[in-house]
Every structure is written in structure tokens, then in C-alpha cells.
CSV table of N, CA and C in Angstrom, one decimal:
chain,number,residue,atom,x,y,z
A,1,MET,N,-99.8,57.9,-98.8
A,1,MET,CA,-98.6,58.4,-99.5
A,1,MET,C,-98.5,57.7,-100.8
A,2,ALA,N,-98.5,58.4,-101.9
A,2,ALA,CA,-98.4,57.8,-103.2
A,2,ALA,C,-96.9,57.9,-103.7
A,3,ASP,N,-96.5,56.9,-104.5
A,3,ASP,CA,-95.2,57.0,-105.1
A,3,ASP,C,-95.4,57.8,-106.4
A,4,GLY,N,-94.9,58.9,-106.7
A,4,GLY,CA,-95.2,59.8,-107.8
A,4,GLY,C,-95.4,59.1,-109.1
A,5,SER,N,-95.0,57.9,-109.4
A,5,SER,CA,-95.1,57.4,-110.8
A,5,SER,C,-96.4,56.7,-111.1
A,6,SER,N,-97.0,56.0,-110.2
A,6,SER,CA,-98.2,55.2,-110.5
A,6,SER,C,-99.4,55.6,-109.7
A,7,GLY,N,-99.2,56.4,-108.7
A,7,GLY,CA,-100.4,56.8,-107.9
A,7,GLY,C,-100.7,55.8,-106.8
A,8,THR,N,-100.0,54.6,-106.8
A,8,THR,CA,-100.3,53.6,-105.8
A,8,THR,C,-99.7,54.0,-104.5
A,9,PRO,N,-100.3,53.6,-103.4
A,9,PRO,CA,-99.7,54.0,-102.1
A,9,PRO,C,-98.3,53.4,-101.9
A,10,GLN,N,-97.4,54.2,-101.4
A,10,GLN,CA,-96.1,53.8,-101.1
A,10,GLN,C,-96.0,53.1,-99.8
A,11,THR,N,-95.3,52.0,-99.7
A,11,THR,CA,-95.2,51.3,-98.5
A,11,THR,C,-94.2,52.0,-97.6
A,12,PHE,N,-94.3,51.7,-96.3
A,12,PHE,CA,-93.3,52.2,-95.3
A,12,PHE,C,-91.9,51.7,-95.8
A,13,TYR,N,-91.8,50.5,-96.2
A,13,TYR,CA,-90.6,49.9,-96.7
A,13,TYR,C,-89.9,50.7,-97.8
A,14,ASP,N,-90.7,51.1,-98.8
A,14,ASP,CA,-90.2,51.9,-99.9
A,14,ASP,C,-89.9,53.3,-99.4
A,15,ALA,N,-90.8,53.9,-98.6
A,15,ALA,CA,-90.6,55.3,-98.2
A,15,ALA,C,-89.3,55.5,-97.4
A,16,VAL,N,-88.8,54.4,-96.7
A,16,VAL,CA,-87.6,54.6,-95.9
A,16,VAL,C,-86.3,54.0,-96.6
A,17,GLY,N,-86.4,53.7,-97.9
A,17,GLY,CA,-85.2,53.3,-98.5
A,17,GLY,C,-85.1,51.8,-98.8
A,18,GLY,N,-86.2,51.0,-98.5
A,18,GLY,CA,-86.2,49.6,-98.8
A,18,GLY,C,-85.2,48.8,-98.2
A,19,ALA,N,-84.7,47.8,-98.9
A,19,ALA,CA,-83.8,46.8,-98.4
A,19,ALA,C,-82.5,47.3,-97.8
A,20,GLU,N,-82.0,48.4,-98.3
A,20,GLU,CA,-80.7,48.9,-97.8
A,20,GLU,C,-80.9,49.4,-96.4
A,21,THR,N,-82.0,50.1,-96.1
A,21,THR,CA,-82.2,50.7,-94.8
A,21,THR,C,-82.4,49.5,-93.8
A,22,PHE,N,-83.2,48.5,-94.1
A,22,PHE,CA,-83.4,47.4,-93.2
A,22,PHE,C,-82.1,46.6,-93.0
A,23,ARG,N,-81.3,46.5,-94.1
A,23,ARG,CA,-80.1,45.8,-94.0
A,23,ARG,C,-79.1,46.5,-93.0
A,24,THR,N,-79.1,47.8,-93.1
A,24,THR,CA,-78.2,48.6,-92.3
A,24,THR,C,-78.6,48.5,-90.8
A,25,ILE,N,-79.9,48.7,-90.5
A,25,ILE,CA,-80.4,48.6,-89.2
A,25,ILE,C,-80.1,47.3,-88.5
A,26,VAL,N,-80.4,46.2,-89.2
A,26,VAL,CA,-80.3,44.9,-88.7
A,26,VAL,C,-78.8,44.5,-88.5
A,27,SER,N,-78.0,44.9,-89.5
A,27,SER,CA,-76.5,44.7,-89.4
A,27,SER,C,-75.9,45.4,-88.2
A,28,ARG,N,-76.3,46.6,-88.0
A,28,ARG,CA,-75.8,47.4,-86.8
A,28,ARG,C,-76.3,46.8,-85.5
A,29,PHE,N,-77.6,46.4,-85.5
A,29,PHE,CA,-78.2,45.7,-84.3
A,29,PHE,C,-77.3,44.5,-83.9
A,30,TYR,N,-77.0,43.7,-84.9
A,30,TYR,CA,-76.3,42.4,-84.6
A,30,TYR,C,-74.8,42.7,-84.2
A,31,GLU,N,-74.2,43.8,-84.7
A,31,GLU,CA,-72.9,44.2,-84.3
A,31,GLU,C,-73.0,44.5,-82.8
A,32,LEU,N,-74.0,45.1,-82.3
A,32,LEU,CA,-74.2,45.5,-80.9
A,32,LEU,C,-74.5,44.2,-80.1
A,33,VAL,N,-75.3,43.3,-80.6
A,33,VAL,CA,-75.6,42.1,-79.9
A,33,VAL,C,-74.4,41.3,-79.7
A,34,ARG,N,-73.5,41.2,-80.6
A,34,ARG,CA,-72.3,40.4,-80.5
A,34,ARG,C,-71.4,40.8,-79.2
A,35,ASP,N,-71.6,42.1,-78.9
A,35,ASP,CA,-70.8,42.6,-77.7
A,35,ASP,C,-71.6,42.9,-76.5
A,36,ASP,N,-72.9,42.5,-76.5
A,36,ASP,CA,-73.8,42.7,-75.4
A,36,ASP,C,-73.8,41.5,-74.4
A,37,GLU,N,-73.5,41.8,-73.2
A,37,GLU,CA,-73.4,40.7,-72.2
A,37,GLU,C,-74.7,40.1,-71.8
A,38,VAL,N,-75.8,40.8,-72.1
A,38,VAL,CA,-77.1,40.2,-71.8
A,38,VAL,C,-77.7,39.5,-73.0
A,39,LEU,N,-77.5,40.0,-74.2
A,39,LEU,CA,-78.1,39.4,-75.4
A,39,LEU,C,-77.3,38.3,-76.0
A,40,ARG,N,-76.0,38.5,-76.0
A,40,ARG,CA,-75.1,37.5,-76.7
A,40,ARG,C,-75.4,36.1,-76.3
A,41,PRO,N,-75.5,35.8,-75.0
A,41,PRO,CA,-75.8,34.4,-74.6
A,41,PRO,C,-77.1,33.8,-75.1
A,42,LEU,N,-78.0,34.6,-75.6
A,42,LEU,CA,-79.3,34.1,-76.1
A,42,LEU,C,-79.1,33.5,-77.5
A,43,TYR,N,-78.0,33.7,-78.1
A,43,TYR,CA,-77.8,33.3,-79.5
A,43,TYR,C,-76.8,32.2,-79.6
A,44,PRO,N,-77.1,31.1,-80.2
A,44,PRO,CA,-76.0,30.1,-80.4
A,44,PRO,C,-74.9,30.6,-81.3
A,45,ASP,N,-73.7,30.2,-81.0
A,45,ASP,CA,-72.5,30.7,-81.8
A,45,ASP,C,-72.7,30.6,-83.3
A,46,ASP,N,-73.3,29.5,-83.7
A,46,ASP,CA,-73.3,29.2,-85.1
A,46,ASP,C,-74.6,29.8,-85.8
A,47,ASP,N,-75.4,30.6,-85.1
A,47,ASP,CA,-76.6,31.1,-85.6
A,47,ASP,C,-76.8,32.6,-85.7
A,48,LEU,N,-75.7,33.4,-85.4
A,48,LEU,CA,-75.9,34.8,-85.5
A,48,LEU,C,-76.2,35.3,-86.9
A,49,VAL,N,-75.5,34.7,-87.9
A,49,VAL,CA,-75.8,35.1,-89.3
A,49,VAL,C,-77.2,34.7,-89.7
A,50,GLY,N,-77.7,33.6,-89.3
A,50,GLY,CA,-79.0,33.2,-89.5
A,50,GLY,C,-80.1,34.0,-88.8
A,51,ALA,N,-79.8,34.4,-87.6
A,51,ALA,CA,-80.7,35.2,-86.8
A,51,ALA,C,-80.8,36.6,-87.5
A,52,GLU,N,-79.6,37.1,-88.0
A,52,GLU,CA,-79.6,38.4,-88.6
A,52,GLU,C,-80.5,38.4,-89.9
A,53,ALA,N,-80.3,37.3,-90.7
A,53,ALA,CA,-81.1,37.2,-91.9
A,53,ALA,C,-82.6,37.1,-91.6
A,54,ARG,N,-83.0,36.3,-90.6
A,54,ARG,CA,-84.4,36.2,-90.3
A,54,ARG,C,-85.0,37.5,-89.8
A,55,LEU,N,-84.3,38.2,-88.9
A,55,LEU,CA,-84.8,39.5,-88.5
A,55,LEU,C,-85.0,40.5,-89.6
A,56,ARG,N,-84.0,40.5,-90.5
A,56,ARG,CA,-84.1,41.4,-91.7
A,56,ARG,C,-85.3,41.1,-92.5
A,57,MET,N,-85.4,39.8,-92.8
A,57,MET,CA,-86.6,39.4,-93.7
A,57,MET,C,-87.9,39.7,-93.0
A,58,PHE,N,-88.0,39.4,-91.7
A,58,PHE,CA,-89.2,39.7,-91.0
A,58,PHE,C,-89.6,41.2,-91.0
A,59,LEU,N,-88.6,42.0,-90.7
A,59,LEU,CA,-88.9,43.5,-90.7
A,59,LEU,C,-89.2,44.0,-92.1
A,60,GLU,N,-88.5,43.5,-93.1
A,60,GLU,CA,-88.8,43.9,-94.5
A,60,GLU,C,-90.3,43.6,-94.8
A,61,GLN,N,-90.7,42.3,-94.5
A,61,GLN,CA,-92.0,41.9,-94.8
A,61,GLN,C,-93.1,42.7,-94.0
A,62,TYR,N,-92.8,42.8,-92.7
A,62,TYR,CA,-93.8,43.5,-91.8
A,62,TYR,C,-94.1,44.9,-92.4
A,63,TRP,N,-93.0,45.6,-92.9
A,63,TRP,CA,-93.1,47.0,-93.3
A,63,TRP,C,-93.5,47.1,-94.8
A,64,GLY,N,-93.9,46.1,-95.5
A,64,GLY,CA,-94.4,46.2,-96.8
A,64,GLY,C,-93.4,45.8,-97.9
A,65,GLY,N,-92.3,45.1,-97.5
A,65,GLY,CA,-91.3,44.7,-98.5
A,65,GLY,C,-91.6,43.3,-98.9
A,66,PRO,N,-90.6,42.6,-99.5
A,66,PRO,CA,-90.7,41.2,-100.0
A,66,PRO,C,-91.2,40.3,-98.9
A,67,ARG,N,-92.0,39.3,-99.3
A,67,ARG,CA,-92.5,38.3,-98.4
A,67,ARG,C,-91.6,37.1,-98.1
A,68,SER,N,-90.3,37.3,-98.2
A,68,SER,CA,-89.3,36.3,-98.1
A,68,SER,C,-89.4,35.5,-96.8
A,69,TYR,N,-89.7,36.3,-95.7
A,69,TYR,CA,-89.8,35.6,-94.4
A,69,TYR,C,-90.9,34.5,-94.4
A,70,SER,N,-92.1,34.9,-94.8
A,70,SER,CA,-93.2,33.9,-94.8
A,70,SER,C,-93.0,32.8,-95.8
A,71,ASP,N,-92.4,33.2,-97.0
A,71,ASP,CA,-92.1,32.2,-98.0
A,71,ASP,C,-91.1,31.1,-97.5
A,72,GLN,N,-90.2,31.5,-96.7
A,72,GLN,CA,-89.2,30.6,-96.2
A,72,GLN,C,-89.5,30.0,-94.8
A,73,ARG,N,-90.3,30.7,-94.0
A,73,ARG,CA,-90.5,30.2,-92.6
A,73,ARG,C,-91.9,30.1,-92.2
A,74,GLY,N,-92.8,30.5,-93.0
A,74,GLY,CA,-94.2,30.4,-92.6
A,74,GLY,C,-94.6,31.6,-91.8
A,75,HIS,N,-95.7,31.5,-91.1
A,75,HIS,CA,-96.3,32.6,-90.2
A,75,HIS,C,-95.2,32.9,-89.2
A,76,PRO,N,-95.0,34.2,-88.9
A,76,PRO,CA,-94.0,34.7,-88.0
A,76,PRO,C,-94.1,34.1,-86.6
A,77,ARG,N,-95.3,34.0,-86.0
A,77,ARG,CA,-95.5,33.4,-84.7
A,77,ARG,C,-94.4,33.8,-83.7
A,78,LEU,N,-94.2,35.1,-83.5
A,78,LEU,CA,-93.1,35.6,-82.8
A,78,LEU,C,-93.0,35.1,-81.3
A,79,ARG,N,-94.2,35.1,-80.7
A,79,ARG,CA,-94.1,34.6,-79.3
A,79,ARG,C,-93.7,33.1,-79.2
A,80,MET,N,-94.3,32.3,-80.1
A,80,MET,CA,-93.9,30.9,-80.1
A,80,MET,C,-92.4,30.7,-80.4
A,81,ARG,N,-91.9,31.4,-81.4
A,81,ARG,CA,-90.5,31.2,-81.7
A,81,ARG,C,-89.6,31.7,-80.6
A,82,HIS,N,-90.0,32.6,-79.8
A,82,HIS,CA,-89.2,33.1,-78.7
A,82,HIS,C,-89.4,32.4,-77.4
A,83,ALA,N,-90.4,31.6,-77.3
A,83,ALA,CA,-90.8,30.9,-76.1
A,83,ALA,C,-89.7,30.1,-75.4
A,84,PRO,N,-88.8,29.5,-76.2
A,84,PRO,CA,-87.7,28.7,-75.6
A,84,PRO,C,-86.7,29.6,-74.8
A,85,PHE,N,-86.7,30.9,-75.0
A,85,PHE,CA,-85.7,31.8,-74.4
A,85,PHE,C,-86.4,32.5,-73.2
A,86,ARG,N,-85.7,32.6,-72.1
A,86,ARG,CA,-86.2,33.4,-71.0
A,86,ARG,C,-85.9,34.9,-71.3
A,87,ILE,N,-87.0,35.6,-71.5
A,87,ILE,CA,-87.0,37.0,-71.9
A,87,ILE,C,-87.7,37.8,-70.7
A,88,GLY,N,-86.9,38.4,-70.0
A,88,GLY,CA,-87.4,39.3,-68.9
A,88,GLY,C,-87.2,40.8,-69.3
A,89,PHE,N,-87.4,41.6,-68.3
A,89,PHE,CA,-87.3,43.0,-68.5
A,89,PHE,C,-85.9,43.5,-68.9
A,90,ILE,N,-84.9,42.8,-68.3
A,90,ILE,CA,-83.5,43.1,-68.6
A,90,ILE,C,-83.2,42.8,-70.0
A,91,GLU,N,-83.6,41.6,-70.5
A,91,GLU,CA,-83.4,41.2,-71.9
A,91,GLU,C,-84.1,42.2,-72.8
A,92,ARG,N,-85.4,42.5,-72.5
A,92,ARG,CA,-86.1,43.4,-73.3
A,92,ARG,C,-85.4,44.7,-73.4
A,93,ASP,N,-85.0,45.3,-72.3
A,93,ASP,CA,-84.4,46.6,-72.3
A,93,ASP,C,-83.0,46.6,-73.1
A,94,ALA,N,-82.3,45.5,-73.0
A,94,ALA,CA,-81.0,45.4,-73.7
A,94,ALA,C,-81.3,45.3,-75.2
A,95,TRP,N,-82.3,44.5,-75.6
A,95,TRP,CA,-82.7,44.4,-77.0
A,95,TRP,C,-83.1,45.8,-77.5
A,96,LEU,N,-84.0,46.5,-76.8
A,96,LEU,CA,-84.4,47.8,-77.2
A,96,LEU,C,-83.2,48.8,-77.3
A,97,ARG,N,-82.3,48.8,-76.3
A,97,ARG,CA,-81.2,49.7,-76.3
A,97,ARG,C,-80.4,49.5,-77.6
A,98,CYS,N,-80.1,48.2,-78.0
A,98,CYS,CA,-79.4,47.9,-79.2
A,98,CYS,C,-80.2,48.3,-80.4
A,99,MET,N,-81.5,48.1,-80.4
A,99,MET,CA,-82.3,48.4,-81.6
A,99,MET,C,-82.4,50.0,-81.7
A,100,HIS,N,-82.6,50.7,-80.6
A,100,HIS,CA,-82.6,52.1,-80.7
A,100,HIS,C,-81.3,52.7,-81.3
A,101,THR,N,-80.2,52.1,-80.9
A,101,THR,CA,-78.9,52.6,-81.4
A,101,THR,C,-78.8,52.3,-82.9
A,102,ALA,N,-79.2,51.1,-83.3
A,102,ALA,CA,-79.2,50.7,-84.7
A,102,ALA,C,-80.1,51.6,-85.5
A,103,VAL,N,-81.3,51.9,-85.1
A,103,VAL,CA,-82.2,52.8,-85.8
A,103,VAL,C,-81.6,54.2,-85.9
A,104,ALA,N,-80.9,54.7,-84.8
A,104,ALA,CA,-80.3,56.0,-84.8
A,104,ALA,C,-79.2,56.1,-85.8
A,105,SER,N,-78.7,55.0,-86.3
A,105,SER,CA,-77.6,55.0,-87.2
A,105,SER,C,-78.1,55.4,-88.6
A,106,ILE,N,-79.4,55.5,-88.8
A,106,ILE,CA,-79.9,55.8,-90.1
A,106,ILE,C,-80.2,57.3,-90.1
A,107,ASP,N,-79.7,58.0,-91.2
A,107,ASP,CA,-79.8,59.5,-91.2
A,107,ASP,C,-81.3,59.9,-91.4
A,108,SER,N,-81.5,61.2,-91.0
A,108,SER,CA,-82.9,61.7,-91.0
A,108,SER,C,-83.5,61.9,-92.4
A,109,THR,N,-82.6,61.9,-93.4
A,109,THR,CA,-83.1,62.0,-94.8
A,109,THR,C,-83.8,60.7,-95.2
A,110,THR,N,-83.1,59.6,-94.9
A,110,THR,CA,-83.6,58.3,-95.2
A,110,THR,C,-84.8,57.9,-94.3
A,111,LEU,N,-84.7,58.2,-93.0
A,111,LEU,CA,-85.7,57.8,-92.0
A,111,LEU,C,-86.1,59.1,-91.3
A,112,ASP,N,-87.2,59.7,-91.8
A,112,ASP,CA,-87.6,61.0,-91.2
A,112,ASP,C,-88.2,60.7,-89.8
A,113,ASP,N,-88.5,61.8,-89.1
A,113,ASP,CA,-89.0,61.7,-87.7
A,113,ASP,C,-90.2,60.9,-87.6
A,114,ALA,N,-91.2,61.1,-88.5
A,114,ALA,CA,-92.5,60.4,-88.4
A,114,ALA,C,-92.3,58.9,-88.6
A,115,HIS,N,-91.5,58.5,-89.6
A,115,HIS,CA,-91.2,57.1,-89.9
A,115,HIS,C,-90.4,56.5,-88.7
A,116,ARG,N,-89.4,57.2,-88.3
A,116,ARG,CA,-88.6,56.8,-87.2
A,116,ARG,C,-89.4,56.5,-85.9
A,117,GLN,N,-90.3,57.4,-85.6
A,117,GLN,CA,-91.2,57.2,-84.4
A,117,GLN,C,-92.1,56.0,-84.6
A,118,GLU,N,-92.6,55.8,-85.8
A,118,GLU,CA,-93.5,54.7,-86.1
A,118,GLU,C,-92.8,53.4,-86.0
A,119,LEU,N,-91.5,53.3,-86.5
A,119,LEU,CA,-90.7,52.1,-86.4
A,119,LEU,C,-90.4,51.8,-84.9
A,120,LEU,N,-90.0,52.8,-84.2
A,120,LEU,CA,-89.6,52.6,-82.8
A,120,LEU,C,-90.8,52.2,-81.9
A,121,ALA,N,-91.9,52.8,-82.2
A,121,ALA,CA,-93.2,52.4,-81.5
A,121,ALA,C,-93.5,50.9,-81.7
A,122,TYR,N,-93.3,50.5,-83.0
A,122,TYR,CA,-93.6,49.0,-83.2
A,122,TYR,C,-92.6,48.2,-82.5
A,123,LEU,N,-91.3,48.5,-82.6
A,123,LEU,CA,-90.2,47.7,-82.0
A,123,LEU,C,-90.4,47.6,-80.5
A,124,GLU,N,-90.9,48.7,-79.8
A,124,GLU,CA,-91.1,48.7,-78.4
A,124,GLU,C,-92.3,47.8,-78.1
A,125,MET,N,-93.4,47.9,-78.9
A,125,MET,CA,-94.5,47.0,-78.7
A,125,MET,C,-94.1,45.6,-78.8
A,126,ALA,N,-93.4,45.3,-79.9
A,126,ALA,CA,-93.0,43.9,-80.1
A,126,ALA,C,-92.1,43.4,-79.0
A,127,ALA,N,-91.1,44.2,-78.5
A,127,ALA,CA,-90.3,43.8,-77.4
A,127,ALA,C,-91.1,43.5,-76.2
A,128,ASP,N,-92.0,44.3,-75.9
A,128,ASP,CA,-92.9,44.1,-74.7
A,128,ASP,C,-93.6,42.8,-74.8
A,129,ALA,N,-94.1,42.5,-76.0
A,129,ALA,CA,-94.8,41.2,-76.3
A,129,ALA,C,-94.0,40.0,-76.1
A,130,MET,N,-92.7,40.1,-76.2
A,130,MET,CA,-91.8,38.9,-76.1
A,130,MET,C,-91.4,38.6,-74.7
A,131,VAL,N,-91.7,39.5,-73.8
A,131,VAL,CA,-91.4,39.2,-72.4
A,131,VAL,C,-92.2,38.0,-71.9
A,132,ASN,N,-91.5,37.0,-71.4
A,132,ASN,CA,-92.2,35.7,-71.0
A,132,ASN,C,-91.7,35.2,-69.7
A,133,SER,N,-91.1,36.1,-68.9
A,133,SER,CA,-90.5,35.7,-67.6
A,133,SER,C,-90.9,36.7,-66.6
A,134,PRO,N,-91.4,36.3,-65.4
A,134,PRO,CA,-91.7,37.2,-64.4
A,134,PRO,C,-90.4,37.8,-63.7
A,135,PHE,N,-89.3,37.2,-64.0
A,135,PHE,CA,-88.0,37.6,-63.4
A,135,PHE,C,-87.5,38.9,-63.9
A,136,ILE,N,-87.0,39.7,-63.0
A,136,ILE,CA,-86.5,41.0,-63.4
A,136,ILE,C,-85.0,40.9,-63.8
A,137,GLY,N,-84.3,40.0,-63.3
A,137,GLY,CA,-82.9,39.9,-63.7
A,137,GLY,C,-82.5,38.4,-63.8
A,138,PRO,N,-81.2,38.2,-64.1
A,138,PRO,CA,-80.6,36.9,-64.3
A,138,PRO,C,-80.8,36.0,-63.0
């Protein structure tokens, strides 16, 4: 996909509205996390704002936006960064439920069906990769 002005390929990040779209998704996601009985205990009280910023920077970078995440934090190493937390199927499903709701908050003009499905497929794959506990429940 080219951006009409220069003929260079347009990134996913640019195609879906750039920073504003990712800011909206991540902000909505953390609104839901704050009220989620499964996910909220996984976050220290004083780090929700930091967690929100890190997720936003990670997603922006992954989808072709600014490299702020790597510039500030180095290689993502997602499994290593999540290893201290017990993440089972219940936690994965709660995370995906909140993320699906957050993605659904973006209108279809900004995030068309093809981009929406690509984003959700990645999020589902990433959530599956974070499961590190054989336990099904608390």
C-alpha cells in the first residue's frame, strides 16, 4: 500500500490513523483493566500510567510507528518481561476481552475490517505467547 504522496509503502501504523488510534485503543484498554477483577491485581497501583505508556509505545513501534519503545526500553523481550506474573488462560482471556473491546471502540473508517482482523490476530497470538502457567484458574 503506497501513501499517495511519495510512492513509499504506507505502514500499518499510518494506515490506521497513527498515534491517535493507538492512544485511543490503549487508553480504552486500561480503562477496562482498572475495573477488571482478574487483570487489575496484576498491575501495581503506582504503575498503571507507566504500563499504559509502555503498551502504547510497543504497539506503535510494532506496527511501523516511532521506535520510542526500543529507544527507551531496549528489545521488547515480551515473555521475559511478563515472566514474573502468573499468566494462565483466565488472565489471557481477560486481557483479550478487554483488548477486543478497546479495538471495537475504533470506528470502521479509521480501522477497516482487514486492518482490524490483522491487529486482532496479532493480539491473540501475543496473548497466547504470554501464557506461562499450567493453571486454569486462580
